[in-house]
Amino acid sequence: MPRIDYDEIKGKFAEFVETWKTKDSAKLDGLVVPQVSCLISAAPNANDEWDKLIGIRHFVETYPKTDVLQLAIYCYACRLNGNEAQMAAHVICESLNYVDGQEEMDAFYYAIIAAAHWVKSDEGWKMDEIRLDVYPFIGNLREYFEQTWYFGSKLAEAVDGVRLPAIVGEYDLPWVRLPEAEDVLTEIEQIKEACAKKFLGADYLVNDLRITARSKHITTNAVRFGVDQGRRELVSALRYKRQRDRYWAHPYRFEDIEMNEDMTRAICRIYRVFGWKQRNHEYVWTRSNVNIEHTCNCGYQEFVKEDGEWRVADGYLKLGIYEVGPYSETYYGDKI
Amino acid sequence: MYAVQIKEIKRRENISGFFHPPIRRKMRKDYDVIKQTFKAFIDTWKSRKTDELNEIVKPNVHAYFSAVKEATDGGQHSSFGVKDFILDIPKTDEFEYAICNYVCRIKGKDAQQVSEVACTAANHDGQYFKFIAVICNSWVKENDKWLISEMRVDIKHFESPLLEQFAETWHFEEPLAVLSGLVHLPCIFSEIDSPYAKIPVAEDLLTEEEKVEECFIKFNYGIDWIMYRYVKETLADDFKNDDKRHFIAYTKFANQRYRYTCHPYITKLIEINGNNAVGMFETVIPENAEMQVEFIKEKDKWQILSIESGQEG
């Protein structure tokens, strides 16, 4: 029953993410195999400094403590084949501290991009390989985190002793690791997976994923990137923009999807949750918005079914801060 | 300096162009015709004789040249546009080239071909300019004639100071990939224009030696165009130089920020012994660096087992 498997993995990934908040490393026993391999870009001296079970326990137990930790999972994709599965997701993190006598809070806003390989055992699905890339974004608590975590340079450049990202797109993205996957997704999940493929392909510079996730007939207007034509020009420009940076993250939140009757076209309200800097004033975390999730743009995205697959078609996005309501208790942020 | 320079170019010309493996080729007229026609096209850069261009490109060819100043997409279409590009190549006293990294895949009446052409333009005052033109062509067979229907040319300014003629005539971007203002994007988009993407299942026309050579070319194409899936496919799992995954992660991180990287090689030797082969390749720009590459054939596919830098010439 692969659908049950899919749901079990999704639930367990949320449990794993919750351990970052609770620091309950005992829970890991039900989530990872004893011989798990682990690479975390935030480990102080090398990605594999926190390898194996002891390493992932250490990561959970020493996760920098703050008064509030808000977590939201987006861009979740999981492909199953028999007794193995490969999963990837963005986890958007807000670590916040109250400041005595002040409304405004100290903050650190970052993304943890996860890629994990799962295997089915007698005790259910468990991770046997975990890779986490930590992408620091903004906030005055960064220095506090740097006492425990390593971030690396903003730009991609090989220098002596360079630390590479933990995830290598050509190996770790679900569509690469498991090109043949079981058909377990609903139509809406297939649409979301097309989006995840596009954005994780972009974030890890695996551009053939990015290309194949898009409709051939896209006419998206993207004048701000110097192009207003089709798929080739748009992806070419975005790829060029991507090349210089160590990390990118494109977690998107889905709301209010509408599908036509023969289920070949869909349109969805989407928000980019993380990664697009506002021009002058960044978001300010306060006591009153501490439980409110915010995004950095808003728009609509169309999807079309081509050759039996959902693909990303035209859309538009508007830069701006949007508060989208309380954080989800399940950690999965989409509203569809 | 000039004499040495030209002598070096001439020496290369003898061994440049295409690698001819010392065994009988299969019957493959289409492949050979495209190869010769491509060489004839590059010859026009030197001769500036464009009379026979209509035997090479379609009249309505889509043509993009990164050096074209006027259009951000490099578009200068039709056979007139191609002719203009050739005639606008800045004039120098000498012009030499070497065709490197040539791959062509054919399926029926369609073919997709890529090559890195290393060029040296030199003046008698000792000034010279080296550049690499990466050319991706789509070919179609019409009325028993192969013609280029789409041409994409990215020009990388390399190593030597830019000659004034070129600086005045051609457009060059910054060496790092930065998207700003009216940047001219590269004309080639590797995931769409690569021969392997355009013709995923090609006719089996190559000799064993050429298949070995193509493995190395595909590896370099993957590095130059940030298509590390190709690097992954062409490296053997037992790759001796480094852990394969680490090699890919490192090489990608080290190179991804550049607008272009180029690795034009000419093939000097390929020796096959059963399922093992050794290739000797020489870089054209930068000059004279040799690479010795060990290959292994597994599941009917050649892969790279090791790469060693040889002695500089």
XYZ file of C-alpha atoms in Angstrom:
649
model
C 0.000 0.000 0.000
C 2.355 2.770 -1.177
C -0.051 5.582 -0.248
C 0.168 4.538 3.375
C 3.934 4.504 2.975
C 3.871 8.007 1.524
C 1.784 9.310 4.418
C 3.969 7.560 6.980
C 7.126 9.160 5.606
C 5.492 12.575 5.479
C 4.367 12.254 9.079
C 7.748 11.026 10.230
C 9.571 13.853 8.508
C 7.416 16.300 10.472
C 8.313 14.382 13.661
C 11.973 14.731 12.732
C 11.587 18.465 12.227
C 9.793 18.737 15.560
C 12.818 17.302 17.363
C 14.668 20.504 16.464
C 12.162 22.309 18.626
C 11.783 19.808 21.448
C 15.436 18.665 21.444
C 14.049 15.217 22.194
C 16.751 13.148 20.536
C 15.274 9.901 21.906
C 12.581 10.275 19.252
C 15.214 9.781 16.602
C 15.284 6.058 17.354
C 11.945 5.705 15.588
C 13.011 7.879 12.668
C 16.511 6.841 11.668
C 18.303 3.511 11.359
C 21.199 2.991 13.802
C 23.742 3.106 10.974
C 22.333 6.309 9.475
C 24.760 8.506 7.569
C 24.393 12.207 8.063
C 25.895 15.320 6.494
C 25.035 18.764 7.847
C 26.466 21.919 6.320
C 26.154 23.671 9.689
C 28.562 21.316 11.478
C 31.479 23.441 12.706
C 34.502 21.930 10.997
C 33.251 19.632 8.245
C 29.905 18.497 6.882
C 30.566 15.032 8.243
C 31.575 16.184 11.727
C 28.057 15.335 12.841
C 27.747 12.144 10.873
C 26.114 8.915 12.011
C 23.499 8.595 14.717
C 25.606 10.374 17.309
C 25.971 13.310 14.945
C 22.290 13.780 14.247
C 21.592 13.437 17.981
C 24.150 16.140 18.618
C 22.543 18.394 16.010
C 19.150 18.022 17.681
C 20.423 18.409 21.237
C 22.587 21.435 20.523
C 20.165 23.206 18.194
C 20.691 26.850 19.256
C 18.127 27.614 21.923
C 15.797 30.575 21.580
C 12.494 31.547 23.200
C 10.554 30.691 20.070
C 11.299 28.423 17.130
C 8.777 28.488 14.294
C 9.100 25.830 11.623
C 7.246 25.377 8.358
C 7.782 22.734 5.690
C 7.367 23.594 2.023
C 8.413 22.222 -1.347
C 8.014 18.721 0.041
C 8.601 15.959 -2.476
C 8.918 12.247 -1.870
C 9.273 9.495 -4.443
C 8.831 5.863 -3.507
C 10.050 2.755 -5.220
C 9.595 -0.544 -3.386
C 11.302 -0.466 -0.037
C 13.120 2.811 -0.571
C 12.136 6.438 -0.904
C 13.923 9.710 -1.549
C 12.565 12.889 -0.087
C 13.480 16.576 -0.189
C 11.968 19.685 1.368
C 12.616 23.195 2.537
C 12.097 23.838 6.235
C 11.703 27.536 6.929
C 12.872 28.507 10.389
C 12.370 31.567 12.563
C 14.352 31.578 15.789
C 13.153 34.420 18.015
C 14.014 35.856 21.412
C 11.924 38.188 23.526
C 13.685 41.365 24.607
C 12.746 42.756 28.021
C 10.532 45.783 27.767
C 10.423 45.739 23.989
C 7.775 44.817 21.469
C 10.349 44.009 18.819
C 12.095 40.640 19.034
C 15.571 39.480 18.158
C 15.416 37.114 15.236
C 17.225 34.812 12.895
C 15.502 33.727 9.707
C 16.958 30.806 7.776
C 16.082 27.754 5.733
C 17.164 24.191 6.299
C 17.009 22.278 3.048
C 16.691 18.560 3.626
C 17.297 15.568 1.406
C 16.806 12.150 2.937
C 16.815 8.557 1.810
C 14.300 6.293 3.539
C 14.188 2.531 3.812
C 11.355 0.297 4.926
C 12.151 -1.920 7.877
C 10.134 -4.088 10.254
C 9.718 -0.979 12.376
C 8.352 1.053 9.488
C 10.062 3.670 7.381
C 13.326 5.143 8.667
C 15.974 7.432 7.281
C 19.319 5.848 6.463
C 20.798 8.992 4.905
C 20.163 12.600 5.892
C 21.614 15.697 4.270
C 20.877 19.158 5.597
C 21.983 22.474 4.116
C 21.482 25.512 6.323
C 20.929 28.725 4.382
C 21.203 31.806 6.617
C 19.104 34.740 5.510
C 18.560 37.699 7.832
C 18.357 38.648 11.493
C 20.425 39.907 14.379
C 20.745 36.488 16.057
C 23.024 35.200 13.326
C 26.151 35.707 15.424
C 24.578 33.723 18.259
C 23.941 30.840 15.857
C 27.471 31.081 14.535
C 28.731 30.076 17.970
C 27.322 26.625 17.161
C 26.810 26.471 13.412
C 28.917 27.095 10.331
C 27.438 28.925 7.340
C 30.196 29.463 4.774
C 30.503 32.148 2.152
C 27.503 33.651 0.422
C 29.034 33.127 -3.000
C 30.090 29.915 -4.659
C 33.839 29.919 -4.948
C 36.407 27.231 -4.498
C 39.132 28.397 -2.170
C 41.491 26.421 0.021
C 39.510 24.507 2.588
C 36.176 25.345 0.996
C 33.108 23.733 2.540
C 30.706 22.419 -0.048
C 26.936 22.152 0.344
C 25.837 18.846 1.872
C 23.271 18.187 -0.841
C 24.472 17.489 -4.363
C 21.532 17.923 -6.696
C 22.778 15.391 -9.222
C 22.667 12.707 -6.525
C 20.174 13.680 -3.851
C 17.077 15.173 -5.437
C 14.202 12.671 -5.552
C 13.784 12.764 -9.359
C 17.445 11.911 -9.839
C 17.789 9.283 -7.162
C 14.519 7.525 -7.972
C 13.649 8.338 -11.579
C 11.009 5.601 -11.565
C 8.505 6.241 -8.810
C 5.250 4.617 -7.757
C 2.086 6.457 -8.630
C 0.730 7.448 -5.227
C 0.017 11.143 -5.511
C -3.320 12.897 -5.867
C -3.711 15.350 -8.727
C -3.048 18.273 -6.390
C 0.025 16.591 -4.967
C 1.285 16.001 -8.501
C 0.899 19.716 -9.185
C 2.815 20.558 -6.036
C 5.496 18.045 -6.950
C 5.951 19.723 -10.347
C 6.551 22.960 -8.493
C 8.975 21.317 -6.069
C 10.868 19.788 -8.989
C 11.178 23.157 -10.648
C 12.352 24.956 -7.541
C 14.654 22.315 -6.084
C 16.118 21.945 -9.590
C 16.715 25.698 -9.594
C 18.083 25.794 -6.072
C 20.605 23.050 -6.764
C 21.418 24.065 -10.363
C 20.087 20.897 -11.928
C 18.607 22.733 -14.820
C 17.211 19.819 -16.736
C 14.799 19.266 -13.826
C 13.921 22.911 -13.981
C 13.305 22.701 -17.712
C 11.241 19.524 -17.682
C 9.056 20.783 -14.844
C 7.932 23.707 -16.982
C 5.426 23.743 -19.786
C 6.906 24.089 -23.239
C 4.407 26.849 -23.942
C 5.212 29.157 -21.076
C 4.984 32.856 -21.898
C 5.633 34.215 -18.435
C 6.439 37.864 -18.412
C 9.655 38.317 -16.497
C 10.885 41.663 -17.660
C 12.717 42.211 -14.410
C 15.048 39.408 -15.488
C 15.503 41.016 -18.891
C 13.271 38.583 -20.736
C 9.647 38.485 -21.717
C 9.498 35.475 -23.938
C 9.312 31.760 -23.345
C 10.626 28.895 -21.269
C 14.099 28.954 -22.746
C 14.717 32.649 -22.172
C 13.237 32.713 -18.693
C 15.112 29.681 -17.405
C 18.281 30.853 -19.081
C 18.118 34.170 -17.240
C 17.219 32.629 -13.888
C 19.940 30.052 -14.202
C 22.468 32.779 -14.926
C 21.326 34.642 -11.848
C 21.563 31.503 -9.737
C 25.102 30.550 -10.696
C 27.094 32.801 -8.401
C 25.477 31.934 -5.053
C 26.176 29.120 -2.623
C 22.506 28.574 -1.810
C 19.123 29.444 -3.150
C 15.800 28.461 -1.614
C 12.390 28.708 -3.256
C 9.786 27.385 -0.854
C 6.287 28.105 -2.169
C 3.019 28.025 -0.282
C -0.099 26.844 -2.128
C -3.592 28.134 -1.486
C -6.949 28.003 -3.244
C -6.327 25.768 -6.185
C -8.903 25.603 -8.968
C -8.877 22.889 -11.587
C -10.861 22.651 -14.809
C -13.333 19.820 -15.271
C -11.148 17.546 -17.352
C -8.252 18.144 -14.972
C -5.798 19.451 -17.567
C -5.374 22.998 -16.280
C -5.169 24.395 -12.788
C -4.558 27.758 -11.251
C -3.356 28.344 -7.749
C -2.655 31.219 -5.442
C 0.953 30.910 -4.340
C 3.337 32.724 -2.051
C 7.088 32.541 -1.933
C 7.757 32.014 1.728
C 11.445 32.745 1.943
C 14.420 34.142 0.111
C 13.324 37.309 -1.670
C 14.686 40.353 0.096
C 12.472 43.406 0.378
C 13.968 46.506 -1.110
C 14.515 48.624 1.976
C 12.716 47.293 5.031
C 12.815 43.678 6.076
C 10.107 42.052 8.159
C 10.168 42.932 11.856
C 9.295 40.219 14.356
C 7.279 41.399 17.366
C 5.452 39.934 20.337
C 2.178 40.315 18.463
C 3.205 38.588 15.213
C 5.299 35.854 16.781
C 2.829 33.145 15.713
C 2.055 34.639 12.344
C 3.695 33.310 9.232
C 4.772 35.757 6.548
C 5.860 35.456 2.946
C 7.926 37.594 0.619
C 5.705 37.620 -2.444
C 2.296 36.635 -3.674
C 0.854 35.678 -7.029
C -0.894 33.144 -9.178
C 0.564 30.168 -10.902
C -1.003 28.160 -13.688
C -0.321 24.490 -14.289
C -1.069 22.408 -17.365
C -1.068 18.695 -17.928
C 1.205 17.806 -20.845
C 2.079 14.264 -21.907
C 0.343 12.984 -18.766
C 2.405 15.145 -16.415
C 1.556 18.333 -14.596
C 3.887 21.166 -15.552
C 4.346 24.706 -14.377
C 2.918 27.191 -16.869
C 2.370 30.935 -16.778
C 2.130 32.930 -13.614
C 2.987 36.165 -11.969
C 4.457 37.148 -8.631
C 4.489 40.434 -6.798
C 7.243 41.282 -4.366
C 5.909 42.299 -0.962
C 5.449 41.098 2.601
C 2.216 39.187 3.182
C 1.100 37.856 6.570
C -0.714 34.599 5.874
C -2.000 33.532 9.279
C -0.915 31.312 12.148
C 1.735 28.638 11.740
C 0.418 25.153 11.023
C 0.519 22.670 13.885
C 1.408 19.901 11.403
C 4.411 21.943 10.210
C 3.204 21.597 6.611
C 2.251 25.082 5.521
C 0.224 24.610 2.325
C -3.472 25.404 2.607
C -4.695 22.877 0.080
C 57.139 36.478 -30.595
C 54.991 36.738 -33.673
C 57.030 34.154 -35.551
C 56.810 31.706 -32.716
C 53.143 32.329 -32.394
C 52.348 31.680 -36.038
C 54.658 28.684 -36.184
C 52.813 27.216 -33.285
C 49.492 27.809 -34.964
C 50.689 26.162 -38.170
C 51.994 23.158 -36.319
C 48.613 22.802 -34.721
C 46.824 23.156 -37.968
C 48.435 19.956 -39.142
C 47.061 18.007 -36.240
C 44.035 20.134 -35.565
C 40.576 19.792 -36.866
C 39.364 16.285 -36.497
C 40.827 13.220 -34.989
C 41.071 10.391 -37.512
C 41.174 7.040 -35.798
C 43.371 4.515 -37.556
C 40.647 2.022 -38.365
C 38.155 1.705 -41.144
C 35.097 3.812 -40.519
C 31.613 2.514 -40.778
C 29.466 3.641 -43.649
C 28.113 6.954 -42.496
C 27.810 9.442 -45.247
C 25.506 11.812 -43.360
C 27.898 12.076 -40.429
C 30.867 12.799 -42.657
C 28.991 15.319 -44.779
C 27.977 17.330 -41.704
C 31.514 17.216 -40.385
C 32.980 18.479 -43.628
C 30.280 21.109 -44.033
C 30.954 22.381 -40.540
C 34.639 22.641 -41.349
C 33.742 24.535 -44.534
C 31.711 26.930 -42.415
C 34.606 27.608 -40.061
C 36.880 28.035 -43.073
C 34.758 31.006 -44.098
C 35.852 32.762 -40.910
C 39.362 32.655 -42.244
C 38.744 33.115 -45.965
C 35.784 35.512 -45.618
C 34.416 33.918 -48.767
C 30.724 33.619 -48.098
C 29.567 32.746 -51.625
C 28.819 29.181 -50.684
C 27.094 29.949 -47.422
C 23.769 28.930 -48.932
C 25.191 25.413 -49.172
C 25.769 25.478 -45.407
C 22.892 27.325 -43.747
C 19.200 27.562 -44.530
C 18.116 30.965 -45.869
C 15.862 31.438 -42.835
C 18.343 30.077 -40.300
C 17.831 31.195 -36.676
C 21.226 32.527 -35.686
C 22.481 33.823 -32.346
C 25.963 35.190 -31.680
C 26.984 36.343 -28.205
C 29.374 38.811 -29.863
C 26.561 40.754 -31.513
C 26.323 44.054 -29.691
C 22.925 45.172 -30.807
C 20.687 42.460 -29.346
C 20.725 41.080 -25.812
C 19.843 37.626 -27.136
C 22.539 37.848 -29.818
C 19.943 37.355 -32.546
C 21.172 38.078 -36.064
C 19.048 35.802 -38.148
C 18.841 34.473 -41.693
C 21.699 33.606 -44.003
C 22.298 37.343 -44.313
C 22.836 37.557 -40.559
C 25.343 34.698 -40.631
C 27.116 36.249 -43.588
C 27.283 39.587 -41.781
C 28.751 37.922 -38.720
C 31.510 36.373 -40.817
C 32.282 39.589 -42.647
C 32.277 41.485 -39.344
C 34.929 39.280 -37.750
C 37.624 41.857 -37.106
C 40.343 41.699 -39.722
C 43.810 40.676 -38.653
C 46.906 39.710 -40.614
C 46.589 36.057 -39.693
C 43.703 33.925 -38.510
C 44.003 30.289 -37.507
C 41.695 27.881 -35.828
C 41.413 24.400 -34.429
C 38.138 22.526 -34.260
C 37.931 20.764 -30.924
C 35.384 18.754 -28.918
C 33.265 17.935 -31.965
C 30.120 15.912 -31.349
C 27.308 15.266 -33.776
C 24.267 13.112 -33.168
C 21.969 12.163 -36.014
C 18.470 10.758 -36.090
C 16.839 10.496 -39.484
C 16.823 13.922 -41.072
C 17.777 15.813 -37.910
C 21.184 16.298 -36.397
C 22.552 18.287 -33.480
C 26.188 19.193 -33.356
C 28.448 21.041 -30.952
C 32.078 22.041 -31.097
C 34.571 24.341 -29.437
C 36.615 26.181 -32.045
C 39.819 27.676 -30.679
C 40.853 30.700 -32.722
C 43.910 32.908 -32.830
C 43.856 36.229 -34.654
C 47.287 37.805 -34.970
C 48.796 40.969 -36.415
C 52.263 41.389 -37.822
C 53.130 43.766 -35.002
C 53.071 40.787 -32.630
C 49.686 41.487 -31.132
C 47.326 38.583 -31.051
C 43.971 37.642 -29.621
C 42.754 34.192 -28.679
C 39.182 33.197 -28.249
C 37.039 30.122 -28.193
C 33.805 29.938 -30.142
C 31.425 27.341 -28.791
C 29.020 26.502 -31.577
C 25.793 24.537 -31.310
C 24.105 23.820 -34.624
C 20.831 22.134 -35.485
C 20.956 20.517 -38.920
C 18.181 19.304 -41.172
C 18.377 17.211 -44.310
C 16.328 18.693 -47.123
C 16.523 17.584 -50.735
C 19.411 15.308 -49.834
C 21.408 18.237 -48.466
C 22.327 18.910 -44.834
C 21.845 22.547 -43.832
C 22.053 24.411 -40.537
C 18.597 25.504 -39.384
C 19.654 26.966 -36.040
C 23.058 28.248 -35.018
C 24.160 29.387 -31.574
C 27.637 30.797 -31.069
C 29.068 31.813 -27.706
C 32.437 33.495 -27.808
C 34.738 33.338 -24.863
C 37.511 35.859 -24.691
C 40.424 33.947 -23.330
C 43.858 34.502 -21.931
C 45.272 37.149 -24.254
C 44.620 40.886 -24.184
C 41.653 41.931 -26.253
C 42.763 43.367 -29.581
C 41.346 46.788 -30.305
C 39.549 45.581 -33.416
C 37.642 42.999 -31.385
C 36.900 45.331 -28.505
C 35.336 47.782 -30.948
C 33.323 45.259 -32.906
C 32.256 42.471 -30.584
C 30.321 42.366 -27.351
C 31.836 40.648 -24.325
C 30.265 40.270 -20.900
C 31.967 40.168 -17.545
C 33.630 36.804 -16.836
C 31.368 36.143 -13.852
C 27.702 35.332 -14.245
C 25.854 38.357 -12.914
C 22.324 39.099 -13.998
C 21.875 42.817 -14.135
C 20.480 45.429 -16.475
C 20.594 44.488 -20.114
C 23.014 41.632 -19.719
C 23.532 39.463 -22.766
C 22.824 35.924 -21.672
C 24.834 33.097 -23.220
C 23.273 32.066 -26.520
C 23.638 28.374 -25.803
C 21.378 26.894 -23.184
C 23.044 23.594 -22.579
C 20.055 21.626 -21.335
C 18.169 22.434 -24.518
C 20.936 22.674 -27.102
C 23.169 19.780 -26.175
C 23.273 17.022 -28.817
C 22.317 14.535 -26.114
C 19.237 16.557 -25.159
C 18.136 17.312 -28.719
C 18.769 13.789 -30.027
C 18.481 11.512 -26.986
C 18.540 8.341 -29.108
C 21.020 8.721 -31.934
C 22.069 6.491 -34.781
C 25.086 4.354 -33.950
C 27.662 5.756 -36.360
C 30.865 6.189 -34.397
C 33.945 4.041 -34.361
C 35.047 2.710 -30.994
C 37.813 5.315 -30.852
C 35.337 8.079 -31.530
C 33.077 6.755 -28.780
C 36.001 6.962 -26.369
C 36.738 10.489 -27.559
C 33.087 11.488 -27.249
C 33.010 10.293 -23.654
C 35.736 12.808 -22.802
C 33.995 15.546 -24.783
C 30.710 14.913 -22.981
C 32.539 15.087 -19.648
C 34.002 18.474 -20.583
C 30.683 19.727 -21.922
C 29.130 18.842 -18.559
C 31.725 20.888 -16.704
C 31.664 23.830 -19.094
C 27.890 24.154 -19.139
C 27.084 23.166 -15.534
C 25.451 19.926 -16.597
C 26.899 17.695 -13.974
C 24.533 14.893 -14.900
C 26.842 14.411 -17.907
C 29.884 14.438 -15.643
C 28.207 11.835 -13.464
C 27.368 9.694 -16.491
C 30.868 9.819 -17.936
C 32.851 9.133 -14.772
C 33.230 5.513 -13.770
C 32.059 4.638 -10.269
C 35.645 3.558 -9.613
C 37.009 6.952 -10.690
C 40.569 6.946 -9.373
C 41.283 10.663 -8.927
C 38.720 11.365 -6.222
C 35.483 10.173 -4.713
C 33.114 10.642 -7.655
C 30.462 12.484 -5.673
C 33.024 14.811 -4.105
C 34.628 15.487 -7.473
C 31.260 16.545 -8.885
C 30.310 18.641 -5.846
C 33.666 20.406 -5.768
C 34.042 21.004 -9.501
C 30.527 22.375 -9.727
C 30.976 24.702 -6.766
C 34.315 25.902 -8.122
C 33.072 26.659 -11.626
C 29.410 27.550 -11.441
C 29.917 31.276 -10.935
C 31.673 31.774 -14.264
C 29.823 32.862 -17.361
C 31.797 30.413 -19.460
C 34.395 27.802 -18.886
C 35.921 26.072 -21.894
C 38.058 22.991 -22.284
C 38.931 22.688 -25.962
C 40.988 19.577 -26.600
C 42.445 17.980 -29.658
C 42.807 14.250 -29.581
C 46.322 13.046 -30.162
C 45.948 9.360 -29.566
C 43.446 6.760 -28.494
C 44.479 3.193 -27.884
C 41.934 0.523 -27.119
C 42.732 -2.760 -25.490
C 39.573 -4.788 -24.985
C 37.393 -2.959 -22.505
C 40.163 -0.550 -21.565
C 41.418 2.479 -23.424
C 43.864 5.299 -22.998
C 43.458 8.697 -24.617
C 45.964 11.503 -24.982
C 44.421 14.929 -25.337
C 46.079 18.308 -25.723
C 44.561 21.621 -24.800
C 44.650 24.258 -27.495
C 43.886 27.229 -25.256
C 45.647 27.404 -22.839
C 48.447 25.911 -24.814
C 50.096 22.558 -24.798
C 48.829 21.006 -21.602
C 48.437 17.297 -22.095
C 45.897 15.081 -20.431
C 46.185 11.338 -20.238
C 42.816 9.780 -19.681
C 42.100 6.187 -18.806
C 38.764 4.747 -19.920
C 36.866 1.593 -19.127
C 33.950 0.074 -20.998
C 31.120 -1.227 -18.874
C 27.673 -2.190 -20.052
C 28.632 -1.121 -23.569
C 29.443 2.397 -22.416
C 32.844 4.057 -22.154
C 33.555 5.891 -18.897
C 36.519 7.776 -17.487
C 38.582 5.900 -14.960
C 41.298 8.468 -14.352
C 42.617 11.786 -15.623
C 46.248 12.757 -15.321
C 47.914 15.956 -16.402
C 50.853 15.186 -18.657
C 54.006 17.130 -19.341
C 53.686 20.582 -20.752
C 54.973 20.855 -24.278
